[in-house]
């Protein structure tokens, strides 16, 4: 009998999370739903206990206790139930408050839709595909209104649920992009024009990548989060000296941070992540990624997750996301199992330096300082960093063969495919000429073969014959007609 309401509650919860209008309603009134549900369960269990001690109800619902001991036992059990439910309520109500605050964009969208307006649907996630989240850091301290707020931090956080890894890509705020409805401008201006939704569309256009959802946090909230978890441990790679670090009252102050591991409080972590006068936007982007990883590691420690409601109560509404609440549990399970070696971080970098890659060209003229994106180079980095999770999981053995191509062409193709999570097992070349094609020797790896065709500018895919021998699952033939990878053709 005690399990009946629990099972019913679980079914109701699953239904609410899978039915979008109910999801928004539950989130908007999360704390009221908590009171109603726990109050109903408490009443049910009190009646069940009373019935068990009394030996059943009479028609007029009066109890029939046998003696004074029964009264005392019944009272003690009832008090215990009330105390237990009180404890559960305090914890559940705190988490309900977190849901109402963090998922406010979802509830606002549901409210707009129910009022007859138009609203974008809650972004869906299958739990198996790559999940791309746009993280926006907003400096509201000097903003007069939302129209003057710009994004100081722009990071695409991408989760591979099949192979349990995470990738981060920082976009410098001076990157020139096309902002829908507003023409060309720096990407950090998109938020002031149309909020997180417009920023999301601008990033999607730059990277040619679907963004599932966004997470929005202002810097006041960031400092409170770091302080609430007792600070974060950051290994400072090189000392920082900034003579013009901006203060909240429009002044400046001197900032000095020594190299080496150190425990930073909220203000120090924010200064470390934001300072740029001693270096540049690109090194600052890497420092921001370091701090994000440090916060994640801190929260993942034993016992820290239970402090999240208290942290969010302190932060208030300064952290928001339009992530589907129905996917919170699988996402939490995924995040708890990621180690530091499963996190890869990159930054869009300017050309002209000694970096291993570059995607931007600097332009500094009378119109201001801009970073002009190279579409092909950005597409190549995105393909490597945000590879197809299913390709990596399928782990097909790929044989790359050059036929009549220039020296090293097959190896170049193989290296770039390997960087995109394709399992290149062998590379060979021959002088005989031939046409480009993909031969499938293991039909179970057909998905990988189709993705190879997409990456290699659509070269044809066919099943290998018995005469075409190889111990690989797939054979990629790079022939004289090969035009290049699809990302190279985006110039």
CSV table of N, CA and C in Angstrom, one decimal, residues 308-413:
chain,number,residue,atom,x,y,z
A,308,UNK,N,23.2,22.5,-4.1
A,308,UNK,CA,22.8,23.3,-5.3
A,308,UNK,C,21.6,24.2,-5.0
A,309,UNK,N,20.5,23.6,-4.4
A,309,UNK,CA,19.4,24.5,-4.1
A,309,UNK,C,19.7,25.7,-3.3
A,310,UNK,N,20.6,25.6,-2.3
A,310,UNK,CA,21.0,26.8,-1.5
A,310,UNK,C,21.8,27.7,-2.4
A,311,UNK,N,22.6,27.2,-3.3
A,311,UNK,CA,23.4,28.1,-4.1
A,311,UNK,C,22.5,28.9,-5.0
A,312,UNK,N,21.5,28.2,-5.6
A,312,UNK,CA,20.6,28.8,-6.5
A,312,UNK,C,19.7,29.8,-5.8
A,313,UNK,N,19.4,29.6,-4.6
A,313,UNK,CA,18.6,30.5,-3.8
A,313,UNK,C,19.4,31.8,-3.6
A,314,UNK,N,20.7,31.7,-3.4
A,314,UNK,CA,21.5,32.8,-3.3
A,314,UNK,C,21.7,33.6,-4.6
A,315,UNK,N,21.8,32.8,-5.7
A,315,UNK,CA,22.0,33.4,-7.0
A,315,UNK,C,20.7,34.1,-7.5
A,316,UNK,N,19.6,33.6,-7.2
A,316,UNK,CA,18.3,34.1,-7.7
A,316,UNK,C,18.1,33.8,-9.2
A,317,UNK,N,17.6,34.7,-9.9
A,317,UNK,CA,17.2,34.5,-11.3
A,317,UNK,C,18.3,34.8,-12.3
A,318,UNK,N,19.5,34.9,-11.8
A,318,UNK,CA,20.7,35.3,-12.6
A,318,UNK,C,21.2,34.1,-13.5
A,319,UNK,N,20.6,32.9,-13.3
A,319,UNK,CA,21.0,31.8,-14.1
A,319,UNK,C,19.7,31.2,-14.7
A,320,UNK,N,19.7,31.2,-16.1
A,320,UNK,CA,18.5,30.7,-16.8
A,320,UNK,C,18.9,29.8,-17.9
A,321,UNK,N,18.0,28.9,-18.3
A,321,UNK,CA,18.3,28.0,-19.5
A,321,UNK,C,16.9,27.7,-20.1
A,322,UNK,N,16.9,27.4,-21.4
A,322,UNK,CA,15.7,26.9,-22.0
A,322,UNK,C,15.8,25.4,-22.3
A,323,UNK,N,16.7,24.7,-21.6
A,323,UNK,CA,16.9,23.3,-21.7
A,323,UNK,C,15.6,22.5,-21.3
A,324,UNK,N,15.3,21.5,-22.0
A,324,UNK,CA,14.1,20.7,-21.7
A,324,UNK,C,14.2,20.0,-20.3
A,325,UNK,N,13.3,20.4,-19.4
A,325,UNK,CA,13.5,19.8,-18.0
A,325,UNK,C,13.4,18.3,-18.0
A,326,UNK,N,12.7,17.7,-19.0
A,326,UNK,CA,12.6,16.3,-19.0
A,326,UNK,C,13.9,15.6,-19.2
A,327,UNK,N,14.9,16.3,-19.7
A,327,UNK,CA,16.2,15.7,-19.9
A,327,UNK,C,17.2,15.9,-18.8
A,328,UNK,N,16.7,16.5,-17.7
A,328,UNK,CA,17.7,16.9,-16.6
A,328,UNK,C,18.3,15.7,-16.0
A,329,UNK,N,17.5,14.7,-15.7
A,329,UNK,CA,18.1,13.5,-15.0
A,329,UNK,C,19.1,12.8,-15.8
A,330,UNK,N,18.8,12.5,-17.1
A,330,UNK,CA,19.9,11.8,-17.9
A,330,UNK,C,21.1,12.7,-18.1
A,331,UNK,N,20.9,14.0,-18.2
A,331,UNK,CA,22.1,14.9,-18.3
A,331,UNK,C,22.9,14.9,-17.0
A,332,UNK,N,22.2,14.9,-15.8
A,332,UNK,CA,23.0,14.9,-14.6
A,332,UNK,C,23.7,13.6,-14.4
A,333,UNK,N,23.2,12.5,-14.9
A,333,UNK,CA,23.8,11.2,-14.8
A,333,UNK,C,25.1,11.2,-15.7
A,334,UNK,N,24.9,11.8,-16.9
A,334,UNK,CA,26.0,11.9,-17.8
A,334,UNK,C,27.2,12.8,-17.3
A,335,UNK,N,26.8,14.0,-16.7
A,335,UNK,CA,27.8,14.9,-16.3
A,335,UNK,C,28.6,14.4,-15.1
A,336,UNK,N,28.0,13.6,-14.3
A,336,UNK,CA,28.7,13.1,-13.1
A,336,UNK,C,29.8,12.1,-13.4
A,337,UNK,N,29.8,11.5,-14.6
A,337,UNK,CA,30.8,10.5,-15.0
A,337,UNK,C,31.9,11.0,-15.9
A,338,UNK,N,32.0,12.3,-16.1
A,338,UNK,CA,33.0,12.9,-17.0
A,338,UNK,C,34.2,13.3,-16.2
A,339,UNK,N,35.4,12.8,-16.5
A,339,UNK,CA,36.6,13.2,-15.9
A,339,UNK,C,37.3,14.3,-16.6
A,340,UNK,N,38.4,14.8,-16.1
A,340,UNK,CA,39.1,15.9,-16.7
A,340,UNK,C,39.7,15.5,-18.1
A,341,UNK,N,40.0,14.2,-18.2
A,341,UNK,CA,40.6,13.8,-19.5
A,341,UNK,C,39.6,13.6,-20.6
A,342,UNK,N,38.3,13.8,-20.2
A,342,UNK,CA,37.2,13.7,-21.2
A,342,UNK,C,36.7,15.0,-21.7
A,343,UNK,N,37.5,16.1,-21.3
A,343,UNK,CA,37.1,17.5,-21.7
A,343,UNK,C,38.1,18.0,-22.7
A,344,UNK,N,37.7,18.5,-23.8
A,344,UNK,CA,38.5,19.1,-24.8
A,344,UNK,C,38.1,20.6,-25.0
A,345,UNK,N,39.1,21.5,-25.0
A,345,UNK,CA,38.7,22.9,-25.1
A,345,UNK,C,39.5,23.6,-26.2
A,346,UNK,N,38.8,24.4,-27.0
A,346,UNK,CA,39.4,25.1,-28.1
A,346,UNK,C,38.9,26.6,-28.2
A,347,UNK,N,39.6,27.4,-28.9
A,347,UNK,CA,39.2,28.8,-29.1
A,347,UNK,C,39.4,29.1,-30.6
A,348,UNK,N,38.4,29.9,-31.1
A,348,UNK,CA,38.7,30.4,-32.5
A,348,UNK,C,39.8,31.4,-32.4
A,349,UNK,N,40.9,31.2,-33.2
A,349,UNK,CA,42.1,32.0,-33.1
A,349,UNK,C,42.4,32.7,-34.3
A,350,UNK,N,43.1,33.8,-34.2
A,350,UNK,CA,43.5,34.6,-35.4
A,350,UNK,C,44.7,34.0,-36.1
A,351,UNK,N,44.7,34.2,-37.4
A,351,UNK,CA,45.9,33.7,-38.2
A,351,UNK,C,47.0,34.7,-38.1
A,352,UNK,N,48.2,34.2,-38.4
A,352,UNK,CA,49.4,35.0,-38.3
A,352,UNK,C,50.3,34.7,-37.1
A,353,UNK,N,49.8,33.9,-36.2
A,353,UNK,CA,50.6,33.5,-35.0
A,353,UNK,C,51.3,32.1,-35.2
A,354,UNK,N,51.6,31.5,-34.1
A,354,UNK,CA,52.3,30.2,-34.2
A,354,UNK,C,51.3,29.1,-33.6
A,355,UNK,N,50.0,29.4,-33.6
A,355,UNK,CA,49.0,28.4,-33.2
A,355,UNK,C,48.9,27.2,-34.2
A,356,UNK,N,48.5,26.1,-33.7
A,356,UNK,CA,48.3,24.9,-34.5
A,356,UNK,C,47.2,25.1,-35.5
A,357,UNK,N,46.3,26.0,-35.2
A,357,UNK,CA,45.2,26.2,-36.1
A,357,UNK,C,44.8,27.7,-36.0
A,358,UNK,N,44.1,28.2,-37.0
A,358,UNK,CA,43.6,29.6,-37.0
A,358,UNK,C,42.3,29.7,-37.8
A,359,UNK,N,41.4,30.5,-37.4
A,359,UNK,CA,40.1,30.6,-38.1
A,359,UNK,C,39.7,32.0,-38.4
A,360,UNK,N,40.4,33.0,-37.9
A,360,UNK,CA,40.0,34.4,-37.9
A,360,UNK,C,41.1,35.3,-38.5
A,361,UNK,N,40.7,36.4,-39.2
A,361,UNK,CA,41.6,37.3,-39.7
A,361,UNK,C,41.3,38.7,-39.0
A,362,UNK,N,42.4,39.3,-38.5
A,362,UNK,CA,42.2,40.5,-37.8
A,362,UNK,C,42.1,41.7,-38.7
A,363,UNK,N,41.1,42.6,-38.4
A,363,UNK,CA,40.9,43.8,-39.2
A,363,UNK,C,40.8,45.0,-38.2
A,364,UNK,N,41.7,45.9,-38.4
A,364,UNK,CA,41.7,47.1,-37.5
A,364,UNK,C,41.8,48.4,-38.3
A,365,UNK,N,40.6,49.0,-38.5
A,365,UNK,CA,40.6,50.2,-39.4
A,365,UNK,C,39.8,51.3,-38.7
A,366,UNK,N,39.4,52.3,-39.5
A,366,UNK,CA,38.6,53.4,-38.9
A,366,UNK,C,37.3,53.0,-38.3
A,367,UNK,N,36.8,51.8,-38.8
A,367,UNK,CA,35.5,51.3,-38.3
A,367,UNK,C,35.5,50.6,-37.0
A,368,UNK,N,36.8,50.3,-36.6
A,368,UNK,CA,36.9,49.5,-35.4
A,368,UNK,C,37.7,48.2,-35.6
A,369,UNK,N,37.8,47.5,-34.5
A,369,UNK,CA,38.6,46.2,-34.5
A,369,UNK,C,37.6,45.1,-34.7
A,370,UNK,N,37.8,44.2,-35.7
A,370,UNK,CA,36.9,43.1,-36.0
A,370,UNK,C,37.8,41.9,-36.3
A,371,UNK,N,37.2,40.7,-36.0
A,371,UNK,CA,37.8,39.4,-36.4
A,371,UNK,C,36.9,38.8,-37.5
A,372,UNK,N,37.5,38.7,-38.7
A,372,UNK,CA,36.8,38.2,-39.9
A,372,UNK,C,36.9,36.7,-39.9
A,373,UNK,N,35.8,36.0,-39.9
A,373,UNK,CA,35.9,34.5,-39.9
A,373,UNK,C,36.2,33.9,-41.3
A,374,UNK,N,37.0,32.9,-41.3
A,374,UNK,CA,37.3,32.1,-42.4
A,374,UNK,C,36.4,30.9,-42.4
A,375,UNK,N,35.4,30.8,-43.2
A,375,UNK,CA,34.3,29.8,-43.1
A,375,UNK,C,34.8,28.4,-43.2
A,376,UNK,N,35.8,28.2,-44.2
A,376,UNK,CA,36.3,26.8,-44.4
A,376,UNK,C,37.1,26.3,-43.1
A,377,UNK,N,37.9,27.2,-42.6
A,377,UNK,CA,38.7,26.8,-41.4
A,377,UNK,C,37.8,26.6,-40.2
A,378,UNK,N,36.8,27.4,-40.0
A,378,UNK,CA,35.8,27.2,-38.9
A,378,UNK,C,35.1,25.9,-39.1
A,379,UNK,N,34.7,25.6,-40.3
A,379,UNK,CA,34.0,24.3,-40.6
A,379,UNK,C,34.9,23.1,-40.3
A,380,UNK,N,36.2,23.3,-40.6
A,380,UNK,CA,37.1,22.2,-40.3
A,380,UNK,C,37.2,21.9,-38.8
A,381,UNK,N,37.4,23.0,-38.0
A,381,UNK,CA,37.6,22.9,-36.6
A,381,UNK,C,36.3,22.3,-35.9
A,382,UNK,N,35.1,22.8,-36.4
A,382,UNK,CA,33.9,22.3,-35.9
A,382,UNK,C,33.7,20.8,-36.2
A,383,UNK,N,34.1,20.4,-37.4
A,383,UNK,CA,34.0,19.0,-37.7
A,383,UNK,C,34.9,18.1,-36.8
A,384,UNK,N,36.0,18.6,-36.4
A,384,UNK,CA,37.0,17.9,-35.6
A,384,UNK,C,36.5,17.9,-34.1
A,385,UNK,N,36.1,19.0,-33.7
A,385,UNK,CA,35.8,19.2,-32.2
A,385,UNK,C,34.5,18.6,-31.9
A,386,UNK,N,33.5,18.8,-32.8
A,386,UNK,CA,32.1,18.3,-32.6
A,386,UNK,C,31.8,17.1,-33.5
A,387,UNK,N,32.7,16.1,-33.5
A,387,UNK,CA,32.5,14.9,-34.3
A,387,UNK,C,31.2,14.2,-34.1
A,388,UNK,N,30.8,13.3,-35.0
A,388,UNK,CA,29.6,12.5,-34.9
A,388,UNK,C,29.8,11.4,-33.8
A,389,UNK,N,29.1,11.5,-32.7
A,389,UNK,CA,29.3,10.5,-31.6
A,389,UNK,C,29.1,9.0,-32.1
A,390,UNK,N,28.1,8.8,-33.0
A,390,UNK,CA,27.8,7.5,-33.4
A,390,UNK,C,29.0,6.9,-34.3
A,391,UNK,N,29.7,7.8,-35.0
A,391,UNK,CA,30.8,7.3,-35.8
A,391,UNK,C,31.9,6.8,-34.8
A,392,UNK,N,32.2,7.6,-33.8
A,392,UNK,CA,33.2,7.1,-32.8
A,392,UNK,C,32.8,5.9,-32.1
A,393,UNK,N,31.5,5.8,-31.8
A,393,UNK,CA,31.0,4.6,-31.1
A,393,UNK,C,31.1,3.3,-32.0
A,394,UNK,N,30.8,3.5,-33.3
A,394,UNK,CA,30.7,2.4,-34.2
A,394,UNK,C,32.1,1.8,-34.4
A,395,UNK,N,33.1,2.7,-34.3
A,395,UNK,CA,34.6,2.3,-34.3
A,395,UNK,C,34.9,1.4,-35.6
A,396,UNK,N,34.5,1.8,-36.7
A,396,UNK,CA,34.8,1.1,-37.9
A,396,UNK,C,36.2,1.3,-38.3
A,397,UNK,N,36.8,0.2,-38.8
A,397,UNK,CA,38.2,0.2,-39.3
A,397,UNK,C,38.2,0.7,-40.7
A,398,UNK,N,38.9,1.8,-41.0
A,398,UNK,CA,38.9,2.4,-42.3
A,398,UNK,C,40.3,2.3,-43.0
A,399,UNK,N,40.3,1.9,-44.2
A,399,UNK,CA,41.5,1.7,-45.0
A,399,UNK,C,41.4,2.9,-46.1
A,400,UNK,N,42.4,3.8,-46.1
A,400,UNK,CA,42.4,4.9,-47.1
A,400,UNK,C,43.5,4.5,-48.1
A,401,UNK,N,43.0,4.5,-49.4
A,401,UNK,CA,43.9,4.2,-50.5
A,401,UNK,C,44.0,5.3,-51.5
A,402,UNK,N,45.2,5.7,-51.8
A,402,UNK,CA,45.4,6.8,-52.9
A,402,UNK,C,45.7,6.1,-54.2
A,403,UNK,N,44.9,6.5,-55.2
A,403,UNK,CA,45.1,5.9,-56.6
A,403,UNK,C,45.4,7.0,-57.6
A,404,UNK,N,46.6,7.2,-58.0
A,404,UNK,CA,47.0,8.2,-59.0
A,404,UNK,C,47.0,9.6,-58.5
A,405,UNK,N,47.0,9.8,-57.2
A,405,UNK,CA,47.0,11.1,-56.6
A,405,UNK,C,48.4,11.5,-56.3
A,406,UNK,N,48.6,12.8,-55.9
A,406,UNK,CA,49.9,13.3,-55.6
A,406,UNK,C,50.4,12.6,-54.4
A,407,UNK,N,51.7,12.7,-54.2
A,407,UNK,CA,52.4,12.1,-53.0
A,407,UNK,C,51.8,12.7,-51.7
A,408,UNK,N,51.4,11.9,-50.8
A,408,UNK,CA,51.0,12.4,-49.5
A,408,UNK,C,49.5,12.8,-49.5
A,409,UNK,N,48.8,12.7,-50.6
A,409,UNK,CA,47.4,13.1,-50.6
A,409,UNK,C,46.5,12.1,-49.8
A,410,UNK,N,46.8,10.8,-49.9
A,410,UNK,CA,46.0,9.9,-49.1
A,410,UNK,C,46.3,10.0,-47.6
A,411,UNK,N,47.5,10.3,-47.3
A,411,UNK,CA,47.9,10.5,-45.9
A,411,UNK,C,47.2,11.8,-45.3
A,412,UNK,N,47.2,12.8,-46.1
A,412,UNK,CA,46.5,14.1,-45.7
A,412,UNK,C,45.0,13.8,-45.4
A,413,UNK,N,44.4,13.1,-46.3
A,413,UNK,CA,42.9,12.7,-46.1
A,413,UNK,C,42.8,11.9,-44.8
